[in-house]
Tab-separated table of C-alpha atoms in Angstrom:
chain	number	residue	atom	x	y	z
A	541	LYS	CA	15.743	15.540	22.302
A	542	VAL	CA	14.297	12.565	20.491
A	543	ARG	CA	13.784	13.539	16.853
A	544	GLY	CA	11.760	10.549	15.703
A	545	VAL	CA	10.742	6.917	15.998
A	546	LEU	CA	11.126	4.207	13.366
A	547	TRP	CA	8.353	1.579	13.577
A	548	TYR	CA	8.247	-1.576	11.470
A	549	GLN	CA	5.592	-3.988	12.734
A	550	GLY	CA	2.196	-5.351	11.854
A	551	GLU	CA	2.476	-8.980	10.792
A	552	SER	CA	1.129	-10.228	14.125
A	553	ASP	CA	-1.874	-7.894	13.698
A	554	ALA	CA	-2.724	-9.194	10.224
A	555	GLY	CA	-5.794	-11.108	11.387
A	556	PRO	CA	-9.482	-10.589	10.574
A	557	GLU	CA	-10.252	-8.719	13.802
A	558	LEU	CA	-6.961	-7.024	14.693
A	559	ALA	CA	-6.571	-5.516	11.219
A	560	LYS	CA	-9.856	-3.641	11.707
A	561	THR	CA	-8.572	-1.809	14.784
A	562	TYR	CA	-4.903	-1.386	13.842
A	563	ALA	CA	-5.115	2.229	12.668
A	564	ARG	CA	-6.982	3.351	15.789
A	565	ARG	CA	-4.596	1.511	18.107
A	566	PHE	CA	-1.549	2.859	16.291
A	567	VAL	CA	-2.789	6.448	16.506
A	568	SER	CA	-3.310	5.954	20.259
A	569	ALA	CA	0.231	4.598	20.606
A	570	VAL	CA	1.770	7.562	18.779
A	571	ARG	CA	-0.152	10.023	20.935
A	572	ALA	CA	1.049	8.209	24.044
A	573	TRP	CA	4.689	8.352	22.870
A	574	ARG	CA	4.387	12.064	22.185
A	575	ARG	CA	2.927	12.737	25.618
A	576	ALA	CA	5.547	10.620	27.379
A	577	LEU	CA	8.414	12.339	25.554
A	578	GLY	CA	6.915	15.816	25.837
A	579	CYS	CA	7.239	16.122	22.059
A	580	PRO	CA	3.893	16.844	20.369
A	581	ASP	CA	5.493	16.940	16.895
A	582	LEU	CA	7.513	13.729	17.271
A	583	ALA	CA	8.075	12.253	13.792
A	584	VAL	CA	7.094	8.605	13.367
A	585	LEU	CA	8.493	6.773	10.342
A	586	THR	CA	6.502	3.621	9.650
A	587	VAL	CA	6.971	0.764	7.194
A	588	GLN	CA	4.120	-1.038	5.430
A	589	ILE	CA	4.335	-4.803	5.874
A	590	ASN	CA	5.806	-6.758	2.980
A	591	ARG	CA	4.778	-10.337	2.123
A	592	VAL	CA	4.671	-13.759	3.700
A	593	LEU	CA	5.251	-16.978	1.770
A	594	GLY	CA	3.507	-20.307	2.072
A	595	GLN	CA	0.076	-19.054	3.163
A	596	ARG	CA	-2.929	-20.545	1.367
A	597	ASP	CA	-5.745	-18.999	3.352
A	598	PRO	CA	-8.312	-16.614	1.796
A	599	ALA	CA	-8.958	-15.052	5.206
A	600	ALA	CA	-5.250	-14.312	5.598
A	601	ASP	CA	-5.106	-12.768	2.125
A	602	ARG	CA	-7.869	-10.330	3.050
A	603	ALA	CA	-6.470	-9.580	6.498
A	604	TRP	CA	-2.943	-8.813	5.231
A	605	THR	CA	-4.379	-6.496	2.581
A	606	ALA	CA	-6.623	-4.752	5.127
A	607	LEU	CA	-3.667	-4.318	7.493
A	608	ARG	CA	-1.619	-2.642	4.763
A	609	GLU	CA	-4.562	-0.306	4.148
A	610	ALA	CA	-4.710	0.581	7.845
A	611	GLN	CA	-1.012	1.448	7.764
A	612	ARG	CA	-1.518	3.519	4.609
A	613	GLN	CA	-4.306	5.501	6.263
A	614	VAL	CA	-2.437	6.479	9.441
A	615	PRO	CA	-0.719	9.567	7.910
A	616	SER	CA	-4.166	10.931	6.977
A	617	LEU	CA	-5.320	10.473	10.578
A	618	LEU	CA	-2.306	11.963	12.346
A	619	THR	CA	0.283	14.539	11.301
A	620	GLY	CA	3.980	13.744	11.404
A	621	VAL	CA	3.650	10.097	10.333
A	622	THR	CA	5.124	8.632	7.138
A	623	VAL	CA	4.709	5.176	5.619
A	624	THR	CA	7.359	3.477	3.466
A	625	PRO	CA	6.550	0.676	0.967
A	626	THR	CA	8.332	-2.685	0.891
A	627	LEU	CA	6.375	-4.817	-1.582
A	628	ASP	CA	9.223	-5.078	-4.098
A	629	LEU	CA	11.842	-6.202	-1.574
A	630	ALA	CA	13.105	-9.799	-1.531
A	631	LEU	CA	12.676	-12.050	1.505
A	632	THR	CA	15.437	-14.029	3.167
A	633	ASP	CA	12.988	-16.614	4.513
A	634	GLY	CA	9.225	-16.856	4.489
A	635	ILE	CA	8.595	-13.462	6.071
A	636	HIS	CA	11.744	-11.402	6.812
A	637	ILE	CA	13.291	-8.989	4.312
A	638	SER	CA	16.688	-10.051	2.952
A	639	PRO	CA	19.918	-8.174	3.784
A	640	HIS	CA	19.945	-6.624	0.314
A	641	GLY	CA	16.297	-5.636	0.705
A	642	ASN	CA	16.982	-4.067	4.074
A	643	LEU	CA	19.686	-1.868	2.526
A	644	ALA	CA	17.156	-0.596	-0.015
A	645	LEU	CA	14.580	-0.107	2.755
A	646	ALA	CA	17.133	1.824	4.834
A	647	GLU	CA	17.645	4.257	1.951
A	648	ARG	CA	13.892	4.807	1.674
A	649	VAL	CA	13.487	5.391	5.406
A	650	ALA	CA	16.476	7.753	5.369
A	651	ALA	CA	14.724	9.730	2.612
A	652	ALA	CA	11.591	9.769	4.792
A	653	ALA	CA	13.647	11.158	7.691
A	654	LEU	CA	15.170	13.852	5.471
A	655	GLY	CA	11.729	14.861	4.233
A	656	ALA	CA	9.589	14.497	7.340
A	657	VAL	CA	12.053	15.508	10.051
A	658	TYR	CA	14.424	17.885	8.271
A	659	GLY	CA	12.124	19.289	5.596
A	660	ARG	CA	14.260	18.212	2.646
A	661	GLY	CA	11.742	17.368	-0.040
A	662	ASP	CA	9.104	14.730	-0.665
A	663	ALA	CA	11.086	12.071	-2.535
A	664	HIS	CA	10.048	9.551	0.127
A	665	LEU	CA	6.351	9.643	-0.802
A	666	ALA	CA	5.196	6.423	-2.480
A	667	PRO	CA	2.531	6.163	-5.199
A	668	GLU	CA	-0.935	5.566	-3.792
A	669	PRO	CA	-4.405	5.658	-5.353
A	670	THR	CA	-6.607	8.727	-5.477
A	671	SER	CA	-9.601	7.411	-7.442
A	672	ALA	CA	-11.069	4.453	-9.315
A	673	ARG	CA	-13.563	5.061	-12.149
A	674	ARG	CA	-15.641	2.773	-14.364
A	675	ARG	CA	-14.787	2.718	-18.040
A	676	ARG	CA	-15.992	0.867	-21.147
A	677	GLY	CA	-19.478	0.291	-19.810
A	678	GLY	CA	-18.181	-1.199	-16.570
A	679	ARG	CA	-15.803	-3.621	-18.312
A	680	ALA	CA	-12.754	-1.679	-17.107
A	681	ILE	CA	-11.604	0.471	-14.181
A	682	ASP	CA	-9.122	3.340	-14.348
A	683	VAL	CA	-7.095	3.790	-11.153
A	684	ALA	CA	-5.306	7.134	-10.739
A	685	PHE	CA	-2.260	7.600	-8.494
A	686	ARG	CA	-0.596	10.495	-6.726
A	687	ASN	CA	3.054	10.926	-5.678
A	688	VAL	CA	4.290	9.960	-9.140
A	689	ARG	CA	7.425	11.756	-10.278
A	690	GLY	CA	8.114	9.804	-13.443
A	691	ARG	CA	5.521	7.250	-14.525
A	692	VAL	CA	3.652	4.332	-12.986
A	693	ASP	CA	4.846	1.164	-14.681
A	694	THR	CA	5.733	-2.449	-13.963
A	695	ILE	CA	8.633	-4.861	-14.275
A	696	ASP	CA	6.175	-7.656	-15.164
A	697	LEU	CA	3.444	-6.890	-17.688
A	698	THR	CA	1.742	-10.221	-16.940
A	699	ALA	CA	1.348	-9.483	-13.232
A	700	VAL	CA	-2.151	-8.733	-11.893
A	701	PRO	CA	-1.678	-7.380	-8.352
A	702	PHE	CA	-5.249	-6.042	-8.113
A	703	ARG	CA	-8.519	-7.617	-6.990
A	704	VAL	CA	-11.949	-6.229	-7.899
A	705	GLU	CA	-15.185	-7.062	-6.088
A	706	ASP	CA	-18.757	-5.977	-6.807
A	707	ALA	CA	-22.275	-6.879	-5.665
A	708	HIS	CA	-21.827	-10.448	-6.953
A	709	GLY	CA	-18.338	-11.118	-5.599
A	710	GLU	CA	-14.953	-11.169	-7.302
A	711	VAL	CA	-14.645	-9.800	-10.821
A	712	PRO	CA	-11.510	-11.346	-12.355
A	713	VAL	CA	-8.997	-8.851	-13.754
A	714	GLU	CA	-7.854	-10.125	-17.146
A	715	ARG	CA	-4.947	-7.712	-17.549
A	716	VAL	CA	-3.497	-4.435	-16.324
A	717	GLN	CA	-2.767	-1.696	-18.849
A	718	TYR	CA	-0.367	1.149	-18.016
A	719	LEU	CA	-1.933	4.116	-19.793
A	720	CYS	CA	0.018	7.232	-18.926
A	721	ARG	CA	2.112	8.874	-16.267
A	722	SER	CA	-0.138	8.178	-13.295
A	723	ARG	CA	-3.019	5.951	-14.390
A	724	VAL	CA	-3.592	2.239	-14.943
A	725	ARG	CA	-6.575	0.464	-16.473
A	726	LEU	CA	-7.904	-2.834	-15.144
A	727	HIS	CA	-9.606	-4.864	-17.881
A	728	LEU	CA	-12.336	-7.057	-16.386
A	729	SER	CA	-13.799	-10.395	-17.391
A	730	ARG	CA	-17.374	-9.097	-17.004
A	731	PRO	CA	-19.163	-5.774	-16.431
A	732	LEU	CA	-19.377	-4.412	-12.923
A	733	GLU	CA	-22.728	-4.660	-11.155
A	734	GLY	CA	-23.706	-2.513	-8.190
A	735	LEU	CA	-21.172	-1.155	-5.716
A	736	ALA	CA	-17.588	-2.122	-6.483
A	737	GLU	CA	-14.172	-1.873	-4.820
A	738	VAL	CA	-10.563	-2.284	-5.882
A	739	HIS	CA	-7.811	-3.734	-3.703
A	740	GLY	CA	-4.139	-3.212	-4.575
A	741	ALA	CA	-1.341	-5.667	-3.782
A	742	TYR	CA	-3.977	-8.126	-2.670
A	743	GLY	CA	-3.015	-11.089	-0.529
A	744	THR	CA	-0.204	-12.392	1.598
A	745	ASP	CA	2.086	-12.736	-1.428
A	746	PRO	CA	0.865	-10.402	-4.196
A	747	PRO	CA	2.350	-10.358	-7.711
A	748	ALA	CA	4.748	-7.598	-8.747
A	749	VAL	CA	3.168	-4.236	-7.945
A	750	PRO	CA	3.386	-1.018	-10.001
A	751	LEU	CA	6.285	1.329	-9.332
A	752	ASP	CA	7.143	4.936	-9.936
A	753	LEU	CA	9.687	3.537	-12.332
A	754	PRO	CA	12.433	6.198	-12.419
A	755	ARG	CA	12.641	6.060	-8.602
A	756	LEU	CA	11.981	2.305	-8.355
A	757	MET	CA	9.449	3.238	-5.680
A	758	PRO	CA	6.607	0.694	-5.375
A	759	MET	CA	3.059	1.698	-4.665
A	760	LEU	CA	1.579	1.290	-1.224
A	761	GLY	CA	-0.814	-1.632	-0.880
A	762	PHE	CA	-4.437	-0.585	-0.454
A	763	TYR	CA	-7.852	-2.072	0.284
A	764	GLY	CA	-11.473	-1.113	-0.336
A	765	LEU	CA	-11.009	1.723	-2.843
A	766	ARG	CA	-14.530	2.619	-3.961
A	767	VAL	CA	-15.158	2.571	-7.713
A	768	ASP	CA	-17.045	5.688	-8.882
């Protein structure tokens, strides 16, 4: 029988309206596949969209980030679905992953198949956030991650792949500090006011994202993480 489906798609849905409904539509699609194949536990291996070059549109930046969040959320909405990150992989043109990047992606998806379909470990799980908390009187935010085997770190200490927004709009992130095994601190240009959110790997072409460094496994992009 069919053991699983590999699904890598989403760029055409990275618009202001389609991104809002992507998770719901994808869950409906998976349920339809499972019914059609008579396989209620069909494994679905998905890939979070990478980057696109040459876009200079704030609406596109938000939509691409929201679409990545929708893809990240699907495994929490439906069992038997995995999501593989791509944000560190080089492009061969403005949007498609390079041959070398596809080889690295193939290894990650193979690990997802071993774990999700054949029950051989969880090495395929990518770092993703669990919480965001105010620190230093609202002048900093600590973001904690799960699925970290070694330590969350970066290949570019100058990169700021996060965006913070509060009741008054964007709060510029001055720098990112890698504190310990699974936590990073975002130092802000001003104190937070009111409700606040953090977005990770923000935009169509975000800067270098944190990785679980020993595995060279990048974090999953995320959107709208509430700051406690």
